[in-house]
PDB file of C-alpha atoms in Angstrom:
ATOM      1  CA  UNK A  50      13.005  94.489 -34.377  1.00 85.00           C
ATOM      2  CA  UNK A  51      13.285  92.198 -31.305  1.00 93.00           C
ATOM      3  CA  UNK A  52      15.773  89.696 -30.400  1.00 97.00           C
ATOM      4  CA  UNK A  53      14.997  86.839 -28.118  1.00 97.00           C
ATOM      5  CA  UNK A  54      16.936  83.724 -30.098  1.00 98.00           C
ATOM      6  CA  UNK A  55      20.548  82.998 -30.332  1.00 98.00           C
ATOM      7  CA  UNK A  56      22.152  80.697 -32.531  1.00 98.00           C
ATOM      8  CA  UNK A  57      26.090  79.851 -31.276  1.00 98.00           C
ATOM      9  CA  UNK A  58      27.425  77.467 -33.546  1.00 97.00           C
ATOM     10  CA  UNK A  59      29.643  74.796 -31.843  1.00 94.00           C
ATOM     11  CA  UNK A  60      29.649  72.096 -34.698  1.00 91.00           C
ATOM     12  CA  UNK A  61      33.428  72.726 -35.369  1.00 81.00           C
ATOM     13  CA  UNK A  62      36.319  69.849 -35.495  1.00 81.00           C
ATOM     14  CA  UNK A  63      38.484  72.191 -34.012  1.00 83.00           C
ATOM     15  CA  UNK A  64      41.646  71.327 -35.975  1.00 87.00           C
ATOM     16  CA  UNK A  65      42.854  74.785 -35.196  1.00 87.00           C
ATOM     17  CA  UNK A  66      43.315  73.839 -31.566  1.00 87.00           C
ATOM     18  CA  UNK A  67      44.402  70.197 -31.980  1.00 88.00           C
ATOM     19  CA  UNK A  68      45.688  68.188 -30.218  1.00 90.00           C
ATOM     20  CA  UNK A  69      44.092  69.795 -27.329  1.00 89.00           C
ATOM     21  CA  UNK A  70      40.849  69.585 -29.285  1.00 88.00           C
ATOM     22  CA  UNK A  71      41.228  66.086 -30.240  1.00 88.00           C
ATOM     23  CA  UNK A  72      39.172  64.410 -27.043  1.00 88.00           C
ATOM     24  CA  UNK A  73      37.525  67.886 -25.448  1.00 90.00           C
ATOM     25  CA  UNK A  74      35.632  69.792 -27.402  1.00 91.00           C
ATOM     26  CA  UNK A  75      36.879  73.171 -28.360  1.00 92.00           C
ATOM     27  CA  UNK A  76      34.180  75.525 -26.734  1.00 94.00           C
ATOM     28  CA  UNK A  77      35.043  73.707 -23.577  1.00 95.00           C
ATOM     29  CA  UNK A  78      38.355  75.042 -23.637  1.00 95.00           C
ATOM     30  CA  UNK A  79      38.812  77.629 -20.637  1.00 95.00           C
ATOM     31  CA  UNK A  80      39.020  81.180 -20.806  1.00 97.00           C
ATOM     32  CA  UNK A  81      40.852  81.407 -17.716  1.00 97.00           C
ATOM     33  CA  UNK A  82      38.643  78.630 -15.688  1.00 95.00           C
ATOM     34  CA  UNK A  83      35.288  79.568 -17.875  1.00 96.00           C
ATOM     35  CA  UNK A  84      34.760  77.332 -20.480  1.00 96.00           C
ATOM     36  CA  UNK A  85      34.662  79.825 -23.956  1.00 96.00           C
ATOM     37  CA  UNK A  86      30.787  78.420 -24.761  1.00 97.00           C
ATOM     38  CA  UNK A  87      30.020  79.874 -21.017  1.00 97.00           C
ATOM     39  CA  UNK A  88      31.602  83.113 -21.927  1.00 97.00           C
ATOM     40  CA  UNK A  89      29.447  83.175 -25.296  1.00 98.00           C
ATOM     41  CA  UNK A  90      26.353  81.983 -23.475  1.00 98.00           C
ATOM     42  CA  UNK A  91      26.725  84.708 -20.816  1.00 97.00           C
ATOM     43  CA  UNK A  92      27.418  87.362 -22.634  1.00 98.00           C
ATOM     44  CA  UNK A  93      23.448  86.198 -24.951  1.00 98.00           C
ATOM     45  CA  UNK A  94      22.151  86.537 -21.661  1.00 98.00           C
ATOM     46  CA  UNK A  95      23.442  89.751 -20.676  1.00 98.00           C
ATOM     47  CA  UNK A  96      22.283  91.017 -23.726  1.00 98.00           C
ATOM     48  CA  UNK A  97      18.736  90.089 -23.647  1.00 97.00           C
ATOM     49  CA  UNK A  98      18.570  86.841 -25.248  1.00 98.00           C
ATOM     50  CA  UNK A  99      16.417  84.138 -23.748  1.00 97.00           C
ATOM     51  CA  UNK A 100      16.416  81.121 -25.963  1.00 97.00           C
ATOM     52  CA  UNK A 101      19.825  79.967 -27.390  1.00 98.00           C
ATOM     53  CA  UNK A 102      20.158  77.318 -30.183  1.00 98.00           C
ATOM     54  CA  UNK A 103      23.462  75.559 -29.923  1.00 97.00           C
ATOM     55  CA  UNK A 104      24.261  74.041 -33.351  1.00 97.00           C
ATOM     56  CA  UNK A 105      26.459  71.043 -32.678  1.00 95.00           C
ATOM     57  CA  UNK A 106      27.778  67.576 -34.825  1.00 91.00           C
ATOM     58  CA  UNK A 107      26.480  64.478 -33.906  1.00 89.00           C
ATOM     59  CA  UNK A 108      28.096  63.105 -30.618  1.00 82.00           C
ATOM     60  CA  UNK A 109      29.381  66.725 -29.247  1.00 83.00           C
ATOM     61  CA  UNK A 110      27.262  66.314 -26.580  1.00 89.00           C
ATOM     62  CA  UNK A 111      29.509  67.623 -23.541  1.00 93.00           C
ATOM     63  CA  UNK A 112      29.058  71.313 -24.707  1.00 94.00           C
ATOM     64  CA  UNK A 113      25.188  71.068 -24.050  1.00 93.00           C
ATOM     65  CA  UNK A 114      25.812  68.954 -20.822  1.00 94.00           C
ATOM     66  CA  UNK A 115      27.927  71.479 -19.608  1.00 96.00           C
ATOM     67  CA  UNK A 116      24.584  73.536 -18.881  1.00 96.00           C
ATOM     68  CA  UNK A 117      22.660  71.117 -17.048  1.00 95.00           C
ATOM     69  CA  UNK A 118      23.042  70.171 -13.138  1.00 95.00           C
ATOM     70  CA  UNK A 119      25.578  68.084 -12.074  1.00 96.00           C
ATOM     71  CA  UNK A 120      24.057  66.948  -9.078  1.00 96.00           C
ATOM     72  CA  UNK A 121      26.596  65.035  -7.467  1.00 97.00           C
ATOM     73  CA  UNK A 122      29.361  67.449  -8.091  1.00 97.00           C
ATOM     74  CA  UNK A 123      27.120  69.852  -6.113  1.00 96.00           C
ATOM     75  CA  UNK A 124      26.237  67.732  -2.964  1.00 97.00           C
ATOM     76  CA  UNK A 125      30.286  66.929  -2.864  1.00 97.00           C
ATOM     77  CA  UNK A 126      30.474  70.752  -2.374  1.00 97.00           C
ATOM     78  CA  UNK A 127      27.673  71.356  -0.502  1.00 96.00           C
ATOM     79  CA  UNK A 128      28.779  68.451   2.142  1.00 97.00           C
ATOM     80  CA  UNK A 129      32.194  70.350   2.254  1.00 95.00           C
ATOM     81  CA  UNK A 130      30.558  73.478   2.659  1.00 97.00           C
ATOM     82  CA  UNK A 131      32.285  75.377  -0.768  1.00 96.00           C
ATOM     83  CA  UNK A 132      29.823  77.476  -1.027  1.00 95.00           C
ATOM     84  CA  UNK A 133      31.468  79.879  -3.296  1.00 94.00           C
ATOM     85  CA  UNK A 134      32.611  76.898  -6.015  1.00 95.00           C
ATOM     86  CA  UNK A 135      28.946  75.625  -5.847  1.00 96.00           C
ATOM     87  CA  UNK A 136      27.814  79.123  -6.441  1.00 95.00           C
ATOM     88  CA  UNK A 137      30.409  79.280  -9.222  1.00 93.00           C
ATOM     89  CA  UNK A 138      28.770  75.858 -10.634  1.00 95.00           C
ATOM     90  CA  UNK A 139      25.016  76.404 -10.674  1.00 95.00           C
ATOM     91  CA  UNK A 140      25.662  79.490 -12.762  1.00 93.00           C
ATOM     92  CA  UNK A 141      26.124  77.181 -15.754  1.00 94.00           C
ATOM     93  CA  UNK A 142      22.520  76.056 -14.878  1.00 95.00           C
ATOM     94  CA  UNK A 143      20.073  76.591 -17.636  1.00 94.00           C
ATOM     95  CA  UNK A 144      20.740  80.178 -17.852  1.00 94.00           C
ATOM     96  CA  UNK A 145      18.273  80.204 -20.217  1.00 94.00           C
ATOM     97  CA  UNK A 146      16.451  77.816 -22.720  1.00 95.00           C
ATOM     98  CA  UNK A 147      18.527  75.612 -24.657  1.00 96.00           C
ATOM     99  CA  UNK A 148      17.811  73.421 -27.755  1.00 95.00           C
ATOM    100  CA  UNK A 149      19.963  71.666 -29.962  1.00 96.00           C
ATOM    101  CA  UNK A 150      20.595  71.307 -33.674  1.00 96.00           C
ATOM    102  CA  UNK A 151      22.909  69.099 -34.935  1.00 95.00           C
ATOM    103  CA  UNK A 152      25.122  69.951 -38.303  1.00 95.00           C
ATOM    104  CA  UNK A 153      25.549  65.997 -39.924  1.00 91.00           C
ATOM    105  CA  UNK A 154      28.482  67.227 -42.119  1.00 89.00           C
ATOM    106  CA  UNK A 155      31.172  70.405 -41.313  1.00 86.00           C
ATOM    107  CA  UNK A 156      29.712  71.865 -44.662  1.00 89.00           C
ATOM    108  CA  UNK A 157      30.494  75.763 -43.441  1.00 90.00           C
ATOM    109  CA  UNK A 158      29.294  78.115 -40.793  1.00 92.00           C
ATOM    110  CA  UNK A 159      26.296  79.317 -43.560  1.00 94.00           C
ATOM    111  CA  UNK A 160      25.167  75.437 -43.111  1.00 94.00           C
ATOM    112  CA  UNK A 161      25.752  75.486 -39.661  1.00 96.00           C
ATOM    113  CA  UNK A 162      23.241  78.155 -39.382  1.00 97.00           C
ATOM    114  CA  UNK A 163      21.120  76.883 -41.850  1.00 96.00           C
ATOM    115  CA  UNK A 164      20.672  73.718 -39.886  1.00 97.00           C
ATOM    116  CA  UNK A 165      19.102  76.458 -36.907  1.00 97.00           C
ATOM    117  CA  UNK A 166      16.150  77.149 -39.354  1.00 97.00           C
ATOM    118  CA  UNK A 167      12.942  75.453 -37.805  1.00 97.00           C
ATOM    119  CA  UNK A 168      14.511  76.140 -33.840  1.00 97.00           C
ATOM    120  CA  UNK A 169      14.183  80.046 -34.956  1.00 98.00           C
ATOM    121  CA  UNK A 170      11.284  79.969 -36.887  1.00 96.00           C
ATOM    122  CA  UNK A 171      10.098  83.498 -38.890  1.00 96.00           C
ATOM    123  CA  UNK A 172      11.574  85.894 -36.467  1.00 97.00           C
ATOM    124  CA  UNK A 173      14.737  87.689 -36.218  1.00 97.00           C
ATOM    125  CA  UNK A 174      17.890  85.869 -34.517  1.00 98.00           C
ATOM    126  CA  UNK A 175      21.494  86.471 -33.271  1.00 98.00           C
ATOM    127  CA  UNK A 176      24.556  84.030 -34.322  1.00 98.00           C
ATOM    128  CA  UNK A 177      27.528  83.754 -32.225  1.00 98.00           C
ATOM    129  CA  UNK A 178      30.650  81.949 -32.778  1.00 97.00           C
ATOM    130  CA  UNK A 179      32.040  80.616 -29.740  1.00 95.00           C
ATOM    131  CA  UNK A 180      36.294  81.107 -31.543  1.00 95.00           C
ATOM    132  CA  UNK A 181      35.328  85.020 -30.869  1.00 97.00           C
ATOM    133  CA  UNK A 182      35.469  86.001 -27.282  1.00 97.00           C
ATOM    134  CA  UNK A 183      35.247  89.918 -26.394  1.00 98.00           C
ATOM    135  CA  UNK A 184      36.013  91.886 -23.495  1.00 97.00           C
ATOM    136  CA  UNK A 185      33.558  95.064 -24.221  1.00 97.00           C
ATOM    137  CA  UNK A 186      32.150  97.882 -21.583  1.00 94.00           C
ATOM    138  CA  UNK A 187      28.733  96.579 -22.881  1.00 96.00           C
ATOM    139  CA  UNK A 188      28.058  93.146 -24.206  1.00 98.00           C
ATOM    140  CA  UNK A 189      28.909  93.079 -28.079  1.00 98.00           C
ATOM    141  CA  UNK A 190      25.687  91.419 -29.138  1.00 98.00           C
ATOM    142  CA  UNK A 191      24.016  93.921 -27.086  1.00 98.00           C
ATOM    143  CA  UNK A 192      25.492  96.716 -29.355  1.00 98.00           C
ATOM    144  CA  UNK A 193      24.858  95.025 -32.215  1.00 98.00           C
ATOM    145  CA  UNK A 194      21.060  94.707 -31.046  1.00 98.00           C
ATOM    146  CA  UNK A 195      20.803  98.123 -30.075  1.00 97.00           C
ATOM    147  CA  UNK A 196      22.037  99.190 -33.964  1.00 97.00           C
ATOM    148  CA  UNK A 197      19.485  96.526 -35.400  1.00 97.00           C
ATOM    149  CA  UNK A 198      16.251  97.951 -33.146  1.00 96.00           C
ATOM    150  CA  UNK A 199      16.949 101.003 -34.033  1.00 95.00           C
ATOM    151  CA  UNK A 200      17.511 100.633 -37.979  1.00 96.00           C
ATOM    152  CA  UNK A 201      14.991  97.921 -38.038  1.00 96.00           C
ATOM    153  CA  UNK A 202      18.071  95.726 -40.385  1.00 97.00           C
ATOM    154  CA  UNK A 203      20.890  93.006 -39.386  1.00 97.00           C
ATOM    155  CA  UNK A 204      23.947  93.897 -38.123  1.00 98.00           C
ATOM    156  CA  UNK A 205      27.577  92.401 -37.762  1.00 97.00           C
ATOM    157  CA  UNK A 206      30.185  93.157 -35.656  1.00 98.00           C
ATOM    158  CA  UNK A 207      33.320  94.861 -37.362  1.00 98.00           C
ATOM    159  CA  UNK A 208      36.841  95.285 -36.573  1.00 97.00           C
ATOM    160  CA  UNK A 209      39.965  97.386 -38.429  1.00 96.00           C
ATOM    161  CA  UNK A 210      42.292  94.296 -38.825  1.00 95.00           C
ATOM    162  CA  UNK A 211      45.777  94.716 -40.045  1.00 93.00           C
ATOM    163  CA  UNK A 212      46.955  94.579 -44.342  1.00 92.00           C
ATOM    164  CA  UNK A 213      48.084  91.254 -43.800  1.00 91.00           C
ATOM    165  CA  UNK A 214      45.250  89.578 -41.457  1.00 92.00           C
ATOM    166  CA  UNK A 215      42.730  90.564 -44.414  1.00 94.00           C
ATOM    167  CA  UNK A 216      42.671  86.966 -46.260  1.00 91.00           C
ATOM    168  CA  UNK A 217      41.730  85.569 -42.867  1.00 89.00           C
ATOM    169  CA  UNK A 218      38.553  86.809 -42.832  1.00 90.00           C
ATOM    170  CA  UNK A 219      35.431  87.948 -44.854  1.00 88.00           C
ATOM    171  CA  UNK A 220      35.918  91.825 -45.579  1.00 92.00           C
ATOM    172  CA  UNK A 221      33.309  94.210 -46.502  1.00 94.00           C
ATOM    173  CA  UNK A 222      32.610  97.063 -48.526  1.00 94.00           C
ATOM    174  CA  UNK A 223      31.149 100.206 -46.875  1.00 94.00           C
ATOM    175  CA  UNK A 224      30.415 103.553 -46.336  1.00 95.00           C
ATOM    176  CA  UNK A 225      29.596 105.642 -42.905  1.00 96.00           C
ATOM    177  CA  UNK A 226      26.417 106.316 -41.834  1.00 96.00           C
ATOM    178  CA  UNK A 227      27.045 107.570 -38.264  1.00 93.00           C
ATOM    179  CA  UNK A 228      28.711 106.981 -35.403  1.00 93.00           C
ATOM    180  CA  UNK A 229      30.917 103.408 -35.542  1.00 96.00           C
ATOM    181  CA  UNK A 230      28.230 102.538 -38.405  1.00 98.00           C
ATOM    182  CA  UNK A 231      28.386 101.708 -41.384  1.00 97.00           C
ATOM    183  CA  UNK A 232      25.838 100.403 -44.500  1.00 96.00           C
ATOM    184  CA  UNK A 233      27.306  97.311 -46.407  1.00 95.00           C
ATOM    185  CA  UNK A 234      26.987  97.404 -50.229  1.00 92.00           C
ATOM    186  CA  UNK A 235      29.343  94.623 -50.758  1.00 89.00           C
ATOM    187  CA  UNK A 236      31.218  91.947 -49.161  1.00 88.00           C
ATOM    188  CA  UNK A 237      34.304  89.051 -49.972  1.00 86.00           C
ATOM    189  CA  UNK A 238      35.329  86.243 -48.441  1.00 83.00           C
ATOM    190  CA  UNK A 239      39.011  85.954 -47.410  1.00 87.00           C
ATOM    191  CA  UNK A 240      40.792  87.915 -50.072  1.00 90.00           C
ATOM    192  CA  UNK A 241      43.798  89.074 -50.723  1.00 92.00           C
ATOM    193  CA  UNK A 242      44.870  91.743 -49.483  1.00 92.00           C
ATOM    194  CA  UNK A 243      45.367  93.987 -52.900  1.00 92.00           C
ATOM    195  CA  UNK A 244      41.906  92.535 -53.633  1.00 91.00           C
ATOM    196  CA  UNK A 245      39.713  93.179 -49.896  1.00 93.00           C
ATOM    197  CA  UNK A 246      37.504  96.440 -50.494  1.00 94.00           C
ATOM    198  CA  UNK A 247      38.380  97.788 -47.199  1.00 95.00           C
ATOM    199  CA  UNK A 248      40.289  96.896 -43.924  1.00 95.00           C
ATOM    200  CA  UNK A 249      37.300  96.126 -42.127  1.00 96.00           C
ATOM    201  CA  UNK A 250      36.541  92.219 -40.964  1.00 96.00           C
ATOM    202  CA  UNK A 251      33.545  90.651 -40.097  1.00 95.00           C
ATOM    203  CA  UNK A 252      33.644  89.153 -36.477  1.00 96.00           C
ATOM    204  CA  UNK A 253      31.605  86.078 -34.768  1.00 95.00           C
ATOM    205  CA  UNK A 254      28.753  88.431 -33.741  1.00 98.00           C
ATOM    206  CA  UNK A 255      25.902  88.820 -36.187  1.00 98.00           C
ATOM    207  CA  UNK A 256      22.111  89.723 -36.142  1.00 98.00           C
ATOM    208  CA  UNK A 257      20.210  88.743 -38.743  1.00 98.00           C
ATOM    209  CA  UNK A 258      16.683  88.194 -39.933  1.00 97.00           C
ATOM    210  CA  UNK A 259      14.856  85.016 -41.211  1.00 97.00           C
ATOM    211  CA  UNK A 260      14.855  85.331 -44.733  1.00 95.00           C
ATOM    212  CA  UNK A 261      18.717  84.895 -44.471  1.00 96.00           C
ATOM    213  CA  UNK A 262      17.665  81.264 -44.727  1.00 97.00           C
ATOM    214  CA  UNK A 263      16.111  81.066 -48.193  1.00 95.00           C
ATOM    215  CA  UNK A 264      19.218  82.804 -49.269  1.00 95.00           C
ATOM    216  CA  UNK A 265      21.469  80.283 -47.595  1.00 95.00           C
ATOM    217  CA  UNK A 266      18.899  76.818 -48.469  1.00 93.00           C
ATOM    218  CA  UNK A 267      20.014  78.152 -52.422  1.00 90.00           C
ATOM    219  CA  UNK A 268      23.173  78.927 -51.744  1.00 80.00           C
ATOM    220  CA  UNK A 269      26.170  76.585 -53.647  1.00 78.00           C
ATOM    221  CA  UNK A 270      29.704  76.062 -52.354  1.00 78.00           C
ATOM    222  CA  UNK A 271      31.611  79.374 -52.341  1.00 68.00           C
ATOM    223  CA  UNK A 272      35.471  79.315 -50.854  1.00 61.00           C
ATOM    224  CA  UNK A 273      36.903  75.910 -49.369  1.00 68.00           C
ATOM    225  CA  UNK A 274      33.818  73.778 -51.273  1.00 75.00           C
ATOM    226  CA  UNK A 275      31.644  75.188 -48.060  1.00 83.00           C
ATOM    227  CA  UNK A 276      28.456  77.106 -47.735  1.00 88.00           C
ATOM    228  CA  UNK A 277      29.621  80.715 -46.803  1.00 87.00           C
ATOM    229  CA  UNK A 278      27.407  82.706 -44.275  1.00 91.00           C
ATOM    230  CA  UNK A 279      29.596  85.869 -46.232  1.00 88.00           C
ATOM    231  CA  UNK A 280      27.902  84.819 -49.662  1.00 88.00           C
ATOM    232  CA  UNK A 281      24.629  84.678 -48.399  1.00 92.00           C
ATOM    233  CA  UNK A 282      25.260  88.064 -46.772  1.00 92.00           C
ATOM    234  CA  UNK A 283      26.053  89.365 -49.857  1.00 89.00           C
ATOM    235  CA  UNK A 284      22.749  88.308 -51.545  1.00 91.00           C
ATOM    236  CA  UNK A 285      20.784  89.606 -48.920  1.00 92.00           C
ATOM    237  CA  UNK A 286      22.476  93.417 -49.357  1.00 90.00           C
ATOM    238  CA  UNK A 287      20.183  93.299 -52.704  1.00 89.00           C
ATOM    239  CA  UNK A 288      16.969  92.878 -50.780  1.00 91.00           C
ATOM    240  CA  UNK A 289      17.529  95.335 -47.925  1.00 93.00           C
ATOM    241  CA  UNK A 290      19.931  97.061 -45.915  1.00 95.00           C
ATOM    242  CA  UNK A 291      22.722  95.450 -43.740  1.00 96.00           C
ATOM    243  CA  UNK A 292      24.544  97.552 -41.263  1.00 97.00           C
ATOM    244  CA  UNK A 293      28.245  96.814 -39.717  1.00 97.00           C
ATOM    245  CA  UNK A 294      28.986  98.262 -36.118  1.00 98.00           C
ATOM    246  CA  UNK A 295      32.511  98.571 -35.092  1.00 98.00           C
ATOM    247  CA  UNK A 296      32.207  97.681 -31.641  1.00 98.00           C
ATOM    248  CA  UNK A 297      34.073  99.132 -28.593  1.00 97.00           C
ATOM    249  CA  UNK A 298      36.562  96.561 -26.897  1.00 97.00           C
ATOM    250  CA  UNK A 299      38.312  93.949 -27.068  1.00 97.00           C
ATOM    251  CA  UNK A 300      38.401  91.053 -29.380  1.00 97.00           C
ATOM    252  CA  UNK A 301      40.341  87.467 -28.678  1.00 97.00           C
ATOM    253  CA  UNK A 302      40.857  84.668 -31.153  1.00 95.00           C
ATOM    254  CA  UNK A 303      40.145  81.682 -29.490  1.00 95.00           C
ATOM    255  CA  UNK A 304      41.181  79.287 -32.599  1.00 91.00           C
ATOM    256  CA  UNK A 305      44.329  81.329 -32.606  1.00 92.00           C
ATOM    257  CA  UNK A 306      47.334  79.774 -30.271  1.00 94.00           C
ATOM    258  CA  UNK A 307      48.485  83.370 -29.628  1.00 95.00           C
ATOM    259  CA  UNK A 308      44.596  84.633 -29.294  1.00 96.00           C
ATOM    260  CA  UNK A 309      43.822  81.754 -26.818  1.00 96.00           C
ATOM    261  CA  UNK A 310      46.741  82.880 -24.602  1.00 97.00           C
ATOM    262  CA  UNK A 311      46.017  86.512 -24.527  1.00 97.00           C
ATOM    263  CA  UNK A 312      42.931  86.173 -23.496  1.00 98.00           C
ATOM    264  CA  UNK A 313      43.801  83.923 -20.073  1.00 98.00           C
ATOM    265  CA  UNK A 314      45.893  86.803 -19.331  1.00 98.00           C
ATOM    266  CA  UNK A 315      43.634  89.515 -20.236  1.00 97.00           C
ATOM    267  CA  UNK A 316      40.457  88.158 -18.499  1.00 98.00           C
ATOM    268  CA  UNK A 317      43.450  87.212 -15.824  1.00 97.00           C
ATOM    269  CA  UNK A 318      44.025  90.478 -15.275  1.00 97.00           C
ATOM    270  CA  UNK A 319      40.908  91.551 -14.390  1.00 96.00           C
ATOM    271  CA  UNK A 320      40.277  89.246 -11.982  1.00 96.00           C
ATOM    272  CA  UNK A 321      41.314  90.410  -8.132  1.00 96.00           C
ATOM    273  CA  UNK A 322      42.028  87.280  -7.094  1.00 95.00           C
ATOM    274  CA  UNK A 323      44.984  86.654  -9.772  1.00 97.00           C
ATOM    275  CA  UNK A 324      45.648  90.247 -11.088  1.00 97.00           C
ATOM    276  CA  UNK A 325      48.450  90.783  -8.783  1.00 97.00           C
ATOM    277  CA  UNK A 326      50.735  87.261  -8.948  1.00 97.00           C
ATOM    278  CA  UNK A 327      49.832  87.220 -13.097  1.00 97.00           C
ATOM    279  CA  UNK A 328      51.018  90.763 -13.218  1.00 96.00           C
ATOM    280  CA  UNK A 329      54.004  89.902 -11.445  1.00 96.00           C
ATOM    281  CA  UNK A 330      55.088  87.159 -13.505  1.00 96.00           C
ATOM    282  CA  UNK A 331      54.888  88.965 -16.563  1.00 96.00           C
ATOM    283  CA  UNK A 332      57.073  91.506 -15.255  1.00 94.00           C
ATOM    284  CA  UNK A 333      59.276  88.773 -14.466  1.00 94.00           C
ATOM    285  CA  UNK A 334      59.420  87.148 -17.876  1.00 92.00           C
ATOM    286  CA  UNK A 335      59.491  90.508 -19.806  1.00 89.00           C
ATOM    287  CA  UNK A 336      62.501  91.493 -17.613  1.00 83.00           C
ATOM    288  CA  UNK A 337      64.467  88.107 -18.541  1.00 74.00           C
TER     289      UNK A 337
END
C-alpha cells in the first residue's frame, strides 16, 4: 500500500469555537501564529503525502487561499528587507498540490469524505481533521502509514481517553496484535460510558482504502441524523482487516476551549524565541 492523497476535511461551521468562528474560519485559527490547517497540511507533507484534497462548504474559501501567494504582502516585506517573515510566508506556498471539494450540506464527517470520492479516485488515501493537532517525535500520519504499508489494511489513530471523555468520541473494540497495534472487530459511536467496548478513541488521523466509499455512498443517518465515518468503519471490518495504532505524543483538541489553549502553550514552549517569557508567566500565575 502507498499513500500519496490526503483528504483534510475543513467543511465545519465551527460552532464549537464560536464566536471566534463566526467571521474566520476555524482551521484559520492559530496554533500559536500557525494557522491549525498549516499545522495539518505540514505535518501530510512531512509524512509523504503529495496531493491534499481539502473538503470545504461553499464560500470557505480563505482556508484554500491561505496556500496561494500573496504577492503584495511579500514585496511589502521584501522592500523592508524581513527576510525571515517572508521566509515564514512563502512556506504556506503550494506545499504541495491542492484541490478542492466542496460539502453542500454539514451532513457528517462520513459525507464530508464521501464528497472526496472522484479527487481520490481507486487508490488508497489519508483523512485528516484539522480539530486534531499532535505534537509527535514522528508525524502521526506517518505512523499510521508505516502500520498500513506494512499490513497492507487502513489504519486509525488511537488514544486511551478517560471513563468520562468516552461518549465524546467513537470507541472501538479490539484486541493486540503487536506493539501499540491493535485489529478492530467492532466499533460505536459516542457511547456511554457503561456501554463503550473499550477505553480506546478514535482520533482525526485515518488511512483508509477506496472501497470505504461504496460503504459510505449506502450508508443512512447513524447518530445526530448524520452520515458517520464510524458506521462505515464498522461495515468495512466485515470485508477486511482494520488496524488501530496508538500513536506516540501528544494530542490537542482544537474545538475544545481548554484544548485550543494548551496547545499555544505547548507548541509555545517549544519555541526558543518564547519558551523562556511563556515559561515565566506561568510560573507567575501558578504562584498567585
Amino acid at each position: 500500500m502507498k499513500v500519496n492523497k490526503a483528504v483534510i476535511l475543513a467543511a465545519g461551521m465551527g460552532t464549537r469555537m464560536l464566536p471566534s468562528s463566526k467571521v474566520i474560519a476555524k482551521e484559520l485559527l492559530p496554533v500559536v501564529d500557525t494557522p491549525a490547517i498549516q499545522v495539518v497540511v505540514e505535518e501530510a507533507v512531512a509524512s509523504g503525502i503529495t496531493e491534499i484534497i481539502l473538503v470545504i462548504s461553499p464560500g470557505k474559501t480563505t482556508v484554500a487561499d491561505h496556500f496561494e501567494p500573496n504577492a503584495e504582502l511579500e514585496r511589502y516585506l521584501e522592500a523592508r528587507d524581513k527576510r525571515d517573515i517572508l521566509e515564514l510566508v512563502r512556506r504556506s506556498n503550494h506545499p504541495a498540490r491542492i484541490t478542492i471539494a466542496e460539502q453542500q450540506r454539514p451532513l457528517g464527517l462520513g459525507h464530508a469524505v464521501l464528497q472526496a470520492r472522484e479527487a481520490v479516485g481507486d487508490e488508497p488515501f489519508a483523512v485528516m481533521l484539522p480539530d486534531d493537532i499532535f505534537d509527535c517525535p514522528r508525524p502521526c500520519l506517518r505512523q499510521l502509514l508505516d502500520v498500513a504499508e506494512t499490513r497492507n489494511a487502513p489504519v486509525v489513530a488511537l488514544l486511551k481517553v478517560a471513563r468520562s471523555e468516552l461518549s465524546k468520541y467513537g470507541i472501538v473494540d479490539l484486541k493486540a496484535v503487536g506493539a501499540r497495534t491493535y485489529e478492530l472487530r467492532g466499533m460505536v459511536e459516542k457511547p456511554a460510558p457503561e456501554k463503550a467496548p473499550s477505553e480506546f478513541a478514535i482520533m482525526g488521523r485515518y488511512v483508509l482504502t477506496p472501497d470505504i466509499f461504496e460503504l459510505l455512498a449506502a450508508g443512512k443517518p447513524g447518530a445526530g441524523g448524520e452520515i458517520q465515518l464510524t458506521d462505515a468503519l464498522m461495515a468495512l471490518t466485515g470485508r477486511r482487516r482494520i488496524y488501530g495504532y496508538e500513536f506516540e505524543g501528544v494530542r490537542y483538541d482544537l474545538g475544545d476551549r481548554v484544548g485550543f489553549i494548551s496547545a499555544q502553550i505547548g507548541f509555545g514552549l517549544k519555541r526558543a524565541d518564547l519558551a523562556e517569557r511563556l515559561r515565566a508567566y506561568l510560573k507567575s500565575v501558578i504562584s498567585q
